Backbone as numpy.savetxt, mean C-alpha at the origin, in Angstrom:
# Nx Ny Nz CAx CAy CAz Cx Cy Cz
-50.01 -53.51 -9.78 -49.07 -52.58 -10.41 -49.76 -51.38 -11.04
-51.03 -51.51 -11.38 -51.71 -50.39 -12.04 -51.75 -49.11 -11.23
-52.19 -49.26 -9.90 -52.18 -47.99 -9.12 -50.79 -47.36 -9.07
-49.72 -48.17 -8.96 -48.40 -47.59 -8.93 -48.02 -46.98 -10.24
-48.44 -47.56 -11.33 -48.16 -46.96 -12.62 -48.86 -45.65 -12.82
-50.13 -45.59 -12.40 -50.89 -44.32 -12.44 -50.20 -43.27 -11.60
-49.80 -43.66 -10.39 -49.14 -42.71 -9.45 -47.86 -42.21 -10.09
-47.06 -43.10 -10.71 -45.77 -42.69 -11.30 -46.03 -41.68 -12.44
-47.08 -42.00 -13.28 -47.38 -41.13 -14.36 -47.69 -39.72 -13.88
-48.53 -39.62 -12.85 -48.94 -38.31 -12.30 -47.71 -37.58 -11.76
-46.91 -38.27 -10.90 -45.78 -37.60 -10.29 -44.76 -37.15 -11.30
-44.42 -38.02 -12.27 -43.42 -37.62 -13.30 -43.89 -36.49 -14.12
-45.21 -36.52 -14.50 -45.76 -35.45 -15.37 -45.74 -34.13 -14.62
-46.13 -34.12 -13.35 -46.12 -32.87 -12.54 -44.69 -32.33 -12.41
-43.75 -33.23 -12.15 -42.38 -32.78 -11.97 -41.74 -32.17 -13.22
-42.08 -32.76 -14.38 -41.58 -32.24 -15.62 -42.21 -30.91 -16.01
-43.52 -30.78 -15.70 -44.18 -29.50 -16.03 -43.60 -28.41 -15.08
-43.38 -28.72 -13.82 -42.79 -27.74 -12.88 -41.40 -27.37 -13.38
-40.59 -28.35 -13.81 -39.24 -28.01 -14.33 -39.27 -27.15 -15.55
-40.25 -27.41 -16.41 -40.35 -26.61 -17.66 -40.73 -25.19 -17.30
-41.67 -25.01 -16.34 -42.10 -23.66 -15.93 -40.94 -22.91 -15.26
-40.06 -23.60 -14.61 -38.88 -22.90 -13.99 -37.77 -22.62 -15.01
-37.96 -22.98 -16.28 -37.01 -22.63 -17.29 -36.10 -23.75 -17.72
-36.28 -24.95 -17.26 -35.43 -26.07 -17.69 -35.89 -26.54 -19.09
-35.22 -26.14 -20.15 -35.66 -26.34 -21.51 -35.82 -27.83 -21.90
-34.93 -28.74 -21.52 -35.07 -30.13 -21.92 -36.41 -30.79 -21.44
-37.04 -30.22 -20.44 -38.25 -30.83 -19.89 -39.39 -30.82 -20.95
-39.39 -29.90 -21.92 -40.47 -29.91 -22.93 -40.31 -31.13 -23.81
-39.12 -31.56 -24.10 -38.93 -32.77 -24.93 -39.33 -34.01 -24.17
-39.02 -34.05 -22.84 -39.41 -35.14 -21.99 -40.94 -35.27 -21.96
-41.63 -34.11 -21.78 -43.11 -34.13 -21.75 -43.68 -34.66 -23.08
-43.04 -34.25 -24.24 -43.57 -34.72 -25.54 -43.34 -36.28 -25.62
-42.16 -36.80 -25.17 -41.92 -38.21 -25.18 -42.96 -38.91 -24.32
-43.21 -38.38 -23.18 -44.22 -38.99 -22.22 -45.60 -39.01 -22.85
-45.93 -37.94 -23.54 -47.23 -37.83 -24.22 -47.39 -38.90 -25.29
-46.38 -39.06 -26.12 -46.41 -40.08 -27.21 -46.56 -41.48 -26.61
-45.81 -41.74 -25.58 -45.87 -43.05 -24.99 -47.24 -43.27 -24.37
-47.79 -42.31 -23.65 -49.06 -42.42 -22.97 -50.19 -42.60 -24.05
-50.08 -41.89 -25.14 -51.11 -41.99 -26.20 -51.04 -43.39 -26.82
-49.88 -43.89 -27.03 -49.74 -45.26 -27.61 -50.39 -46.31 -26.68
-50.16 -46.18 -25.40 -50.74 -47.09 -24.41 -52.22 -47.01 -24.35
-52.79 -45.79 -24.45 -54.24 -45.63 -24.46 -54.84 -46.31 -25.67
-54.16 -46.17 -26.84 -54.74 -46.79 -28.06 -54.70 -48.29 -27.89
-53.65 -48.84 -27.34 -53.62 -50.31 -27.10 -54.78 -50.76 -26.20
-54.99 -50.00 -25.14 -56.08 -50.32 -24.23 -57.47 -50.27 -24.91
-57.65 -49.27 -25.77 -58.87 -49.15 -26.44 -59.12 -50.33 -27.40
-58.02 -50.83 -28.03 -58.07 -51.95 -28.86 -58.53 -53.19 -28.10
-57.88 -53.30 -26.88 -58.23 -54.49 -26.06 -59.71 -54.43 -25.56
-60.22 -53.23 -25.34 -61.60 -53.12 -24.91 -62.60 -53.07 -26.07
-62.10 -53.16 -27.30 -62.98 -53.22 -28.49 -63.44 -51.89 -28.96
-62.94 -50.87 -28.39 -63.39 -49.49 -28.77 -62.82 -49.16 -30.16
-61.58 -49.58 -30.36 -60.92 -49.31 -31.65 -60.64 -50.64 -32.26
-60.87 -50.81 -33.59 -60.69 -52.08 -34.21 -59.22 -52.48 -34.22
-58.95 -53.76 -34.19 -57.63 -54.30 -34.18 -57.10 -54.40 -35.58
-56.10 -53.62 -35.89 -55.44 -53.61 -37.18 -53.95 -53.70 -36.95
-53.22 -53.77 -38.04 -51.71 -53.78 -37.97 -51.22 -52.53 -37.32
-51.86 -51.41 -37.67 -51.41 -50.07 -37.17 -51.69 -49.99 -35.71
-52.99 -50.28 -35.31 -53.34 -50.15 -33.89 -52.68 -51.12 -33.03
-52.37 -52.29 -33.54 -51.69 -53.34 -32.70 -50.20 -52.95 -32.53
-49.64 -52.23 -33.43 -48.19 -51.86 -33.38 -47.96 -50.38 -33.05
-48.95 -49.70 -32.67 -48.79 -48.27 -32.45 -47.83 -47.99 -31.25
-47.82 -48.93 -30.37 -46.89 -48.75 -29.17 -45.48 -48.67 -29.61
-45.13 -49.44 -30.74 -43.75 -49.38 -31.25 -43.42 -47.99 -31.73
-44.41 -47.34 -32.47 -44.24 -45.96 -32.88 -43.98 -45.07 -31.65
-44.78 -45.34 -30.64 -44.68 -44.53 -29.37 -43.23 -44.64 -28.76
-42.68 -45.88 -28.80 -41.31 -46.04 -28.21 -40.30 -45.33 -29.11
-40.54 -45.40 -30.44 -39.57 -44.70 -31.30 -39.60 -43.19 -31.09
-40.81 -42.63 -30.94 -40.94 -41.23 -30.70 -40.36 -40.85 -29.34
-40.51 -41.70 -28.37 -39.91 -41.51 -27.01 -38.43 -41.42 -27.15
-37.80 -42.38 -27.88 -36.38 -42.36 -28.01 -35.89 -41.11 -28.75
-36.71 -40.71 -29.77 -36.36 -39.53 -30.51 -36.40 -38.21 -29.65
-37.51 -38.12 -28.84 -37.62 -37.01 -27.96 -36.55 -36.98 -26.88
-36.23 -38.17 -26.38 -35.09 -38.28 -25.38 -33.83 -37.82 -26.00
-33.56 -38.15 -27.26 -32.33 -37.69 -27.96 -32.32 -36.17 -28.02
-33.50 -35.55 -28.41 -33.57 -34.11 -28.48 -33.32 -33.46 -27.16
-33.90 -34.13 -26.08 -33.73 -33.58 -24.75 -32.29 -33.66 -24.36
-31.57 -34.74 -24.64 -30.17 -34.86 -24.31 -29.35 -33.90 -25.08
-29.63 -33.69 -26.37 -28.90 -32.71 -27.20 -29.09 -31.32 -26.63
-30.31 -30.96 -26.26 -30.61 -29.65 -25.69 -29.88 -29.48 -24.38
-29.85 -30.55 -23.55 -29.09 -30.47 -22.30 -27.65 -30.23 -22.50
-27.05 -30.93 -23.48 -25.65 -30.73 -23.79 -25.39 -29.30 -24.29
-26.24 -28.80 -25.16 -26.15 -27.42 -25.60 -26.25 -26.42 -24.48
-27.19 -26.68 -23.55 -27.36 -25.83 -22.40 -26.09 -25.82 -21.50
-25.55 -27.02 -21.32 -24.33 -27.10 -20.48 -23.13 -26.37 -21.15
-23.04 -26.54 -22.47 -21.96 -25.84 -23.20 -22.15 -24.36 -23.16
-23.36 -23.92 -23.22 -23.70 -22.46 -23.12 -23.31 -21.92 -21.70
-23.64 -22.69 -20.71 -23.29 -22.31 -19.29 -21.74 -22.32 -19.15
-21.10 -23.31 -19.77 -19.65 -23.34 -19.69 -19.02 -22.15 -20.38
-19.52 -21.81 -21.58 -18.97 -20.68 -22.27 -19.17 -19.36 -21.46
-20.37 -19.27 -20.87 -20.69 -18.05 -20.06 -19.77 -17.97 -18.86
-19.56 -19.12 -18.22 -18.68 -19.15 -17.03 -17.23 -18.76 -17.44
-16.79 -19.32 -18.62 -15.46 -19.04 -19.07 -15.34 -17.50 -19.39
-16.34 -16.91 -20.02 -16.36 -15.53 -20.28 -16.30 -14.71 -19.02
-17.13 -15.09 -18.03 -17.07 -14.36 -16.73 -15.76 -14.51 -16.07
-15.16 -15.71 -16.20 -13.83 -15.87 -15.58 -12.78 -15.06 -16.24
-12.85 -14.98 -17.63 -11.88 -14.17 -18.36 -12.05 -12.69 -18.01
-13.30 -12.26 -17.95 -13.57 -10.83 -17.56 -13.05 -10.51 -16.13
-13.28 -11.50 -15.24 -12.84 -11.27 -13.89 -11.33 -11.22 -13.80
-10.67 -12.13 -14.53 -9.19 -12.10 -14.55 -8.70 -10.77 -15.18
-9.34 -10.26 -16.23 -8.96 -9.01 -16.82 -9.07 -7.89 -15.86
-10.19 -7.89 -15.10 -10.44 -6.81 -14.11 -9.36 -6.87 -12.97
-9.09 -8.11 -12.55 -8.12 -8.31 -11.46 -6.75 -7.95 -11.97
-6.38 -8.28 -13.20 -5.04 -7.91 -13.65 -4.91 -6.43 -13.85
-5.98 -5.75 -14.29 -5.96 -4.28 -14.38 -5.78 -3.65 -13.03
-6.52 -4.21 -12.06 -6.37 -3.68 -10.71 -5.00 -3.87 -10.21
-4.41 -5.03 -10.34 -3.08 -5.32 -9.85 -2.03 -4.44 -10.52
-2.13 -4.27 -11.86 -1.10 -3.57 -12.57 -1.20 -2.05 -12.43
-2.33 -1.56 -11.96 -2.47 -0.09 -11.80 -2.50 0.31 -10.35
-2.34 -0.62 -9.36 -2.33 -0.20 -8.00 -1.10 0.58 -7.63
-1.27 1.39 -6.61 -0.17 2.26 -6.17 0.94 1.56 -5.40
0.64 0.42 -4.91 1.63 -0.39 -4.14 2.15 -1.51 -5.01
3.32 -2.01 -4.63 3.91 -3.16 -5.32 3.24 -4.42 -4.87
3.20 -5.37 -5.78 2.66 -6.71 -5.48 3.65 -7.75 -5.96
4.01 -8.71 -5.10 4.98 -9.74 -5.50 4.55 -11.08 -4.91
4.82 -12.09 -5.72 4.56 -13.51 -5.28 5.87 -14.24 -5.25
6.14 -14.90 -4.16 7.42 -15.73 -4.15 7.02 -17.18 -3.79
7.93 -18.11 -4.16 7.72 -19.50 -3.86 8.31 -19.85 -2.51
8.27 -21.13 -2.14 8.78 -21.54 -0.81 10.28 -21.32 -0.67
11.01 -21.19 -1.77 12.48 -20.97 -1.69 12.81 -19.51 -1.63
11.79 -18.60 -1.77 12.04 -17.20 -1.71 12.41 -16.56 -3.05
11.95 -17.18 -4.15 12.18 -16.66 -5.47 10.93 -15.94 -5.99
11.16 -14.85 -6.70 10.02 -14.13 -7.31 9.41 -14.99 -8.41
8.08 -15.16 -8.38 7.36 -15.79 -9.43 6.43 -14.86 -10.17
6.12 -13.70 -9.51 5.27 -12.70 -10.18 5.51 -11.41 -9.51
5.49 -10.27 -10.30 5.54 -8.89 -9.77 4.71 -8.04 -10.68
4.14 -6.99 -10.11 3.42 -6.03 -10.92 4.33 -4.91 -11.37
3.79 -3.94 -12.14 4.61 -2.87 -12.70 5.19 -2.01 -11.58
4.34 -1.73 -10.52 4.84 -0.87 -9.47 5.97 -1.49 -8.75
6.03 -2.83 -8.60 7.14 -3.49 -7.95 8.42 -3.29 -8.79
8.26 -3.34 -10.10 9.45 -3.10 -10.97 9.97 -1.67 -10.79
8.99 -0.70 -10.63 9.44 0.69 -10.42 10.11 0.83 -9.07
9.64 0.10 -8.03 10.24 0.20 -6.72 11.68 -0.28 -6.73
11.92 -1.45 -7.32 13.27 -2.02 -7.41 14.13 -1.43 -8.50
13.54 -0.91 -9.48 14.34 -0.26 -10.55 14.92 -1.24 -11.60
14.43 -2.48 -11.58 14.92 -3.46 -12.54 13.79 -3.90 -13.42
14.17 -4.34 -14.68 13.13 -4.90 -15.57 12.64 -6.24 -15.06
11.48 -6.62 -15.58 10.85 -7.88 -15.05 11.76 -9.11 -15.26
12.45 -9.24 -16.41 13.25 -10.43 -16.64 14.44 -10.55 -15.71
14.83 -9.42 -15.06 15.93 -9.46 -14.09 15.49 -9.68 -12.65
14.13 -9.83 -12.48 13.60 -10.02 -11.15 12.97 -11.39 -11.03
12.13 -11.77 -12.00 11.46 -13.08 -11.99 12.48 -14.19 -11.93
12.34 -15.13 -11.00 13.23 -16.23 -10.83 14.42 -15.96 -9.95
14.58 -14.68 -9.56 15.70 -14.34 -8.67 15.25 -14.45 -7.20
16.22 -14.74 -6.34 15.94 -14.81 -4.89 15.71 -13.33 -4.39
14.79 -13.27 -3.46 14.49 -11.97 -2.89 15.77 -11.42 -2.11
16.58 -12.31 -1.62 17.76 -11.90 -0.84 18.72 -11.07 -1.63
18.66 -11.24 -2.96 19.56 -10.50 -3.88 19.36 -9.00 -3.73
18.19 -8.55 -3.31 17.85 -7.15 -3.22 17.86 -6.61 -1.83
18.50 -7.35 -0.87 18.52 -6.98 0.49 19.96 -7.06 1.06
20.28 -6.25 2.06 21.56 -6.40 2.68 21.48 -7.50 3.74
22.60 -7.78 4.46 22.62 -8.86 5.36 21.57 -8.78 6.50
21.44 -7.59 7.09 20.53 -7.45 8.17 19.05 -7.70 7.71
18.71 -7.19 6.56 17.36 -7.40 6.06 17.15 -8.80 5.55
18.19 -9.47 5.09 18.08 -10.83 4.72 17.67 -11.73 5.88
18.27 -11.37 7.07 17.95 -12.12 8.23 16.50 -11.89 8.67
16.04 -10.62 8.49 14.65 -10.29 8.82 13.70 -11.12 7.94
14.02 -11.27 6.64 13.18 -11.99 5.70 13.22 -13.48 6.04
14.35 -14.06 6.42 14.42 -15.43 6.83 13.50 -15.70 7.97
13.54 -14.83 9.00 12.67 -15.03 10.17 11.19 -14.88 9.76
10.87 -14.00 8.84 9.49 -13.85 8.39 8.97 -15.01 7.63
9.87 -15.60 6.80 9.45 -16.84 6.04 9.13 -17.98 6.99
9.89 -18.08 8.06 9.60 -19.12 9.09 8.21 -18.84 9.71
7.92 -17.58 9.91 6.58 -17.22 10.53 5.47 -17.59 9.54
5.72 -17.46 8.20 4.69 -17.76 7.24 4.29 -19.28 7.32
5.21 -20.11 7.72 4.88 -21.54 7.83 3.88 -21.84 8.88
3.79 -20.94 9.91 2.76 -21.11 10.96 1.49 -20.36 10.60
1.45 -19.70 9.46 0.21 -18.95 9.04 0.22 -17.47 9.50
1.29 -17.02 10.15 1.36 -15.63 10.53 1.40 -14.67 9.40
0.71 -13.56 9.50 0.73 -12.62 8.38 0.76 -11.16 8.80
1.45 -10.95 9.92 1.57 -9.52 10.42 2.50 -8.76 9.58
2.19 -7.46 9.31 3.08 -6.59 8.47 4.44 -6.38 9.16
5.45 -6.13 8.35 6.75 -5.83 8.86 7.48 -4.94 7.87
8.58 -4.36 8.27 9.37 -3.43 7.44 10.61 -4.05 6.86
10.96 -3.71 5.64 12.16 -4.15 4.97 12.81 -2.95 4.32
14.16 -2.92 4.25 14.87 -1.91 3.52 15.44 -2.55 2.23
14.95 -2.14 1.08 15.37 -2.72 -0.17 16.64 -2.01 -0.73
17.46 -2.72 -1.39 18.63 -2.14 -2.10 18.29 -2.11 -3.62
17.92 -0.92 -4.06 17.47 -0.77 -5.39 18.62 -0.57 -6.40
18.26 -0.50 -7.66 19.27 -0.55 -8.70 20.29 0.60 -8.63
19.86 1.83 -8.31 20.77 2.99 -8.30 21.63 3.00 -7.04
21.52 1.99 -6.21 22.38 1.90 -5.03 21.77 2.55 -3.76
20.68 3.24 -3.88 20.10 3.85 -2.72 19.22 2.81 -1.98
18.72 3.22 -0.83 17.86 2.36 0.00 16.41 2.85 -0.08
15.49 1.91 -0.11 14.09 2.19 -0.15 13.44 1.47 1.02
12.73 2.21 1.86 12.09 1.67 3.03 10.66 1.27 2.62
10.22 0.06 2.96 8.94 -0.44 2.58 8.30 -1.22 3.67
6.93 -1.19 3.71 6.16 -2.02 4.64 5.66 -3.26 3.87
5.86 -4.41 4.37 5.45 -5.63 3.73 4.24 -6.16 4.40
3.14 -6.40 3.64 1.92 -7.00 4.15 1.75 -8.38 3.49
2.19 -9.46 4.18 2.27 -10.77 3.52 1.02 -11.59 3.74
0.81 -12.61 2.86 -0.24 -13.63 3.05 0.35 -14.95 2.62
0.40 -15.93 3.49 0.98 -17.23 3.13 0.09 -18.05 2.22
0.73 -18.87 1.37 0.02 -19.74 0.43 0.39 -21.16 0.74
-0.63 -22.02 0.99 -0.35 -23.43 1.36 -0.92 -24.36 0.33
-0.21 -25.51 0.19 -0.69 -26.57 -0.71 -1.79 -27.36 0.04
-2.37 -28.40 -0.65 -3.44 -29.19 -0.03 -2.97 -29.89 1.19
-1.72 -30.33 1.20 -1.20 -31.04 2.35 -0.79 -30.17 3.49
-0.98 -28.88 3.36 -0.62 -27.96 4.45 0.78 -27.44 4.38
1.52 -27.83 3.34 2.96 -27.39 3.14 2.90 -25.98 2.58
3.85 -25.10 3.05 3.92 -23.77 2.58 4.45 -23.77 1.14
3.62 -23.23 0.23 3.97 -23.16 -1.16 4.58 -21.87 -1.55
4.52 -20.88 -0.66 5.04 -19.53 -0.99 4.18 -18.51 -0.30
4.26 -17.27 -0.76 3.40 -16.19 -0.20 3.33 -15.07 -1.23
2.36 -14.24 -1.08 2.32 -13.02 -1.82 2.18 -11.85 -0.83
2.60 -10.68 -1.27 2.70 -9.56 -0.38 2.47 -8.28 -1.10
1.90 -7.30 -0.42 1.73 -5.94 -0.91 2.86 -5.15 -0.30
3.63 -4.45 -1.17 4.82 -3.68 -0.72 4.50 -2.20 -0.86
4.45 -1.48 0.27 4.14 -0.10 0.32 5.44 0.72 0.60
5.66 1.67 -0.25 6.84 2.50 -0.12 6.65 3.54 0.98
7.42 3.43 2.09 7.28 4.32 3.22 8.54 5.18 3.43
9.34 5.32 2.35 10.60 6.05 2.45 10.39 7.50 2.96
9.40 8.21 2.33 9.15 9.59 2.77 8.78 9.60 4.27
7.96 8.66 4.69 7.51 8.67 6.08 8.69 8.43 6.98
9.58 7.50 6.61 10.72 7.17 7.45 11.66 8.39 7.52
11.94 9.02 6.34 12.84 10.15 6.35 12.25 11.31 7.10
10.95 11.52 6.97 10.29 12.60 7.75 10.39 12.32 9.23
10.23 11.05 9.67 10.39 10.69 11.09 11.79 10.97 11.56
12.78 10.62 10.74 14.19 10.85 11.11 14.49 12.33 11.21
13.97 13.06 10.25 14.21 14.57 10.30 13.54 15.16 11.51
12.35 14.65 11.92 11.69 15.15 13.09 12.53 14.84 14.31
13.07 13.61 14.44 13.89 13.21 15.52 15.18 14.12 15.58
15.76 14.44 14.47 16.91 15.29 14.44 16.52 16.66 14.96
15.41 17.18 14.54 14.97 18.53 14.95 14.68 18.56 16.44
14.05 17.43 16.95 13.76 17.36 18.36 15.06 17.31 19.21
16.05 16.51 18.70 17.34 16.46 19.39 18.02 17.78 19.38
17.99 18.48 18.21 18.60 19.78 18.14 17.93 20.79 19.02
16.57 20.74 19.07 15.83 21.69 19.89 16.14 21.37 21.37
16.19 20.13 21.71 16.50 19.75 23.07 17.87 20.26 23.50
18.81 20.10 22.55 20.21 20.63 22.88 20.20 22.15 23.01
19.41 22.83 22.17 19.34 24.26 22.27 18.69 24.71 23.60
17.63 24.05 24.01 17.05 24.35 25.26 17.96 24.12 26.44
18.70 22.99 26.36 19.64 22.72 27.40 20.76 23.77 27.52
21.18 24.26 26.32 22.24 25.30 26.29 21.71 26.61 26.81
20.45 26.95 26.50 19.82 28.17 26.94 19.66 28.10 28.52
19.34 26.91 29.01 19.20 26.74 30.47 20.59 26.96 31.13
21.62 26.46 30.51 22.95 26.72 31.07 23.31 28.21 31.01
22.89 28.89 29.94 23.16 30.33 29.84 22.41 31.05 30.97
21.16 30.64 31.25 20.38 31.30 32.31 21.08 31.08 33.68
21.66 29.87 33.89 22.40 29.65 35.11 23.64 30.53 35.20
24.33 30.71 34.08 25.50 31.56 34.10 25.14 32.98 34.43
24.00 33.45 33.86 23.57 34.87 34.08 23.34 35.08 35.53
22.68 34.18 36.25 22.32 34.40 37.63 23.41 34.02 38.61
24.56 33.60 38.06 25.67 33.19 38.96 26.33 34.46 39.56
27.13 34.24 40.56 27.84 35.33 41.27 29.17 35.63 40.74
29.55 35.09 39.60 30.86 35.34 39.01 30.91 36.76 38.41
32.15 37.16 38.11 32.35 38.47 37.47 31.61 38.56 36.17
31.21 39.78 35.77 30.43 40.00 34.57 31.21 39.57 33.36
32.50 39.83 33.27 33.27 39.49 32.09 33.36 38.00 31.87
33.46 37.24 33.00 33.49 35.79 32.89 32.16 35.25 32.44
31.04 35.80 33.01 29.74 35.33 32.68 29.43 35.62 31.19
29.76 36.81 30.73 29.51 37.16 29.31 30.32 36.29 28.36
31.56 35.98 28.77 32.39 35.11 27.92 31.75 33.75 27.75
31.26 33.18 28.82 30.63 31.84 28.82 29.29 31.89 28.03
28.57 33.02 28.15 27.34 33.18 27.43 27.58 33.18 25.95
28.63 33.93 25.57 28.97 33.99 24.13 29.38 32.64 23.59
30.14 31.86 24.40 30.52 30.51 23.96 29.34 29.56 23.73
28.35 29.69 24.64 27.18 28.84 24.53 26.22 29.32 23.44
26.11 30.61 23.23 25.34 31.16 22.18 25.84 30.69 20.78
27.14 30.48 20.69 27.70 29.96 19.40 27.21 28.58 19.07
26.91 27.78 20.13 26.39 26.43 19.86 24.94 26.50 19.38
24.16 27.43 19.98 22.74 27.49 19.67 22.48 28.26 18.36
23.08 29.39 18.19 22.71 30.26 17.09 23.67 30.02 15.88
24.86 29.55 16.08 25.81 29.31 14.98 26.04 30.60 14.20
26.28 31.68 14.94 26.44 33.04 14.28 27.82 33.18 13.65
27.96 34.25 12.89 29.24 34.45 12.22 30.17 35.23 13.13
29.67 36.35 13.64 30.48 37.16 14.59 29.56 37.73 15.62
30.11 37.93 16.82 29.25 38.47 17.87 30.17 39.37 18.79
29.67 40.51 19.14 30.34 41.43 20.04 29.34 42.01 21.02
29.68 42.00 22.26 28.85 42.61 23.32 29.57 43.89 23.76
28.96 45.02 23.63 29.53 46.35 23.96 28.68 47.07 24.97
29.25 47.99 25.66 28.60 48.80 26.66 29.20 50.14 26.67
28.33 51.20 26.92 28.86 52.54 26.99 29.18 52.86 28.40
30.40 53.30 28.65 30.85 53.63 29.99 31.63 54.94 29.95
31.01 55.93 30.63 31.65 57.25 30.69 31.96 57.83 29.32
30.94 57.74 28.43 31.05 58.39 27.13 31.86 57.58 26.13
32.44 56.46 26.55 33.19 55.63 25.63 32.58 54.22 25.62
32.89 53.59 24.48 32.35 52.24 24.29 33.45 51.18 24.54
33.10 50.15 25.31 34.07 49.10 25.65 33.48 47.73 25.27
34.39 46.87 24.86 34.01 45.53 24.49 34.00 44.62 25.71
32.84 44.10 26.08 32.76 43.25 27.25 33.05 41.78 26.88
32.62 41.33 25.71 32.88 39.97 25.24 32.69 39.93 23.73
33.44 39.07 23.05 33.31 39.00 21.62 33.69 37.58 21.13
33.16 37.24 20.01 33.48 35.94 19.32 33.78 36.31 17.87
34.81 37.03 17.69 35.27 37.43 16.38 36.55 38.29 16.54
37.28 38.47 15.45 38.50 39.35 15.50 38.10 40.80 15.23
36.95 41.24 15.76 36.46 42.58 15.44 37.31 43.68 16.06
37.64 43.45 17.32 38.39 44.45 18.09 39.59 43.84 18.73
40.68 44.54 18.82 41.88 44.03 19.40 41.65 43.88 20.96
42.28 42.83 21.47 42.12 42.55 22.92 42.76 43.61 23.80
43.72 44.30 23.33 44.38 45.34 24.14 43.76 46.68 23.90
42.72 46.73 23.09 42.04 47.98 22.91 41.04 48.19 24.02
41.34 49.18 24.88 40.52 49.39 26.09 39.18 50.02 25.79
39.14 50.95 24.89 37.91 51.66 24.58 38.07 52.29 23.16
36.90 52.66 22.65 36.88 53.22 21.34 35.69 54.13 21.27
35.78 55.07 20.28 34.71 56.04 20.18 33.96 55.78 18.86
32.67 56.07 18.85 31.81 55.93 17.71 31.42 57.23 17.12
31.21 57.26 15.80 30.76 58.50 15.22 29.30 58.71 15.55
28.81 59.94 15.26 27.44 60.25 15.52 26.51 59.31 14.79
26.89 59.03 13.47 26.03 58.14 12.66 25.98 56.73 13.26
27.11 56.19 13.74 27.09 54.85 14.33 26.32 54.80 15.64
26.42 55.90 16.40 25.64 55.97 17.62 24.12 55.98 17.35
23.78 56.76 16.25 22.37 56.81 15.85 21.84 55.47 15.41
22.74 54.69 14.71 22.30 53.34 14.33 22.04 52.47 15.53
22.94 52.54 16.50 22.74 51.71 17.73 21.49 52.13 18.48
21.24 53.45 18.54 20.04 53.91 19.27 18.80 53.43 18.52
18.79 53.51 17.20 17.61 53.06 16.42 17.32 51.63 16.64
18.40 50.82 16.72 18.20 49.38 16.78 18.01 48.86 18.21
18.71 49.45 19.19 18.68 48.80 20.52 18.14 49.64 21.63
18.09 50.96 21.42 17.62 51.84 22.52 16.22 51.56 23.04
15.27 51.15 22.10 13.93 50.87 22.61 13.86 49.70 23.60
14.91 48.88 23.68 14.92 47.78 24.63 14.09 46.57 24.16
13.78 46.53 22.88 12.99 45.42 22.36 13.92 44.35 21.76
13.35 43.11 21.59 14.12 42.05 21.06 14.33 42.31 19.55
15.48 41.88 19.07 15.79 42.01 17.68 16.26 40.67 17.13
16.09 40.52 15.82 16.49 39.27 15.18 17.64 39.58 14.23
18.75 38.85 14.38 19.85 39.01 13.46 19.61 38.05 12.34
19.41 38.59 11.16 19.07 37.75 9.99 20.32 37.16 9.42
20.25 35.81 9.13 21.38 35.12 8.53 21.41 35.34 7.02
22.47 35.96 6.56 22.67 36.23 5.13 24.09 36.04 4.75
24.34 36.07 3.48 25.75 36.04 3.01 26.38 37.45 3.23
27.36 37.48 4.07 27.94 38.77 4.49 28.61 39.48 3.30
28.95 38.79 2.27 29.55 39.35 1.09 28.54 40.16 0.25
27.24 39.95 0.50 26.20 40.51 -0.33 25.37 41.59 0.40
25.72 41.89 1.67 24.88 42.86 2.43 25.50 44.22 2.40
24.69 45.20 2.66 25.12 46.58 2.83 25.47 46.86 4.25
26.70 47.29 4.47 27.08 47.44 5.90 26.41 48.68 6.49
26.03 48.55 7.74 25.43 49.70 8.44 26.43 50.33 9.35
27.68 50.02 9.16 28.73 50.53 9.98 29.36 49.51 10.90
28.59 48.36 11.10 29.09 47.31 11.97 29.15 45.98 11.21
28.74 45.94 10.00 28.77 44.70 9.23 27.69 43.72 9.63
26.55 44.21 10.13 25.42 43.31 10.50 24.12 43.86 9.90
23.16 42.97 9.83 21.82 43.41 9.46 20.93 43.06 10.65
20.15 44.07 11.08 19.31 43.86 12.28 17.82 44.00 11.82
17.04 43.03 12.20 15.59 43.09 11.85 14.81 42.96 13.15
14.00 44.05 13.38 13.21 44.12 14.62 12.03 43.15 14.57
11.84 42.43 15.65 10.75 41.46 15.72 9.39 42.24 15.81
């Protein structure tokens, strides 16, 4: 057993020294305990070999060694407990700091954040989500999400909750019914939450307000539809112009279609024939239908020559007719 005892002493001593050098503080007490015990054993051996006289002290020194070992072990255990408590306090502080940073991030984010349980009830919302819905927190927490949706969107949410059970987390759109009665369009980015048994415990989601984007898209669609209708009307006008029908009939149809495109107030098409002016087509009560021709003053003729004689395109500016200065015909003409 002696070789094994020597081997154990060497291995344990080296391991404790290595642990101490790596910063494990209790190892220094363990080394001290080992040193006391080893010293007591050496003294006993020296007594047995006659190197040291046998006395009450030398014969019982090993007892003192065991007492010192127990004392050092107690110090080592106390230091270990203190070290664990310090690590625990540090971990708690880091956790608290992390939670504070997370809460600050959640409460100041530009998007809404909501957590719902398996029944679809709100369990948590951030400030942005309260702003989106327009309700205070105590009127949202504990309420079913369906309360803030119409029937169509309630069905969308029911289908999405079923998808959460399979782990699906694809974004989708919902239209919320907010407190002032208006609708808010939002994109929902969900993440399912599962219990240890795999049962759906709920989900949390980031809610992004896309109302402006949706309204801009609708406005663009309306403009595209309007422009398409205008182009279709202009195409019909071009067909009328190149048709073989009488000029009066063609101009009348052109005026009718221009009314759809330009939504003008009044329109008259005139032509000079043999020194007199005749109305070829009109969309206003400007001239009587039985009036065959009429004469213009020199000033009125000059106005027409200035505006139309060069043969260039002109733009009729839309204004309040009650606020304009008449140029003799009740119109304002702006050359392009």
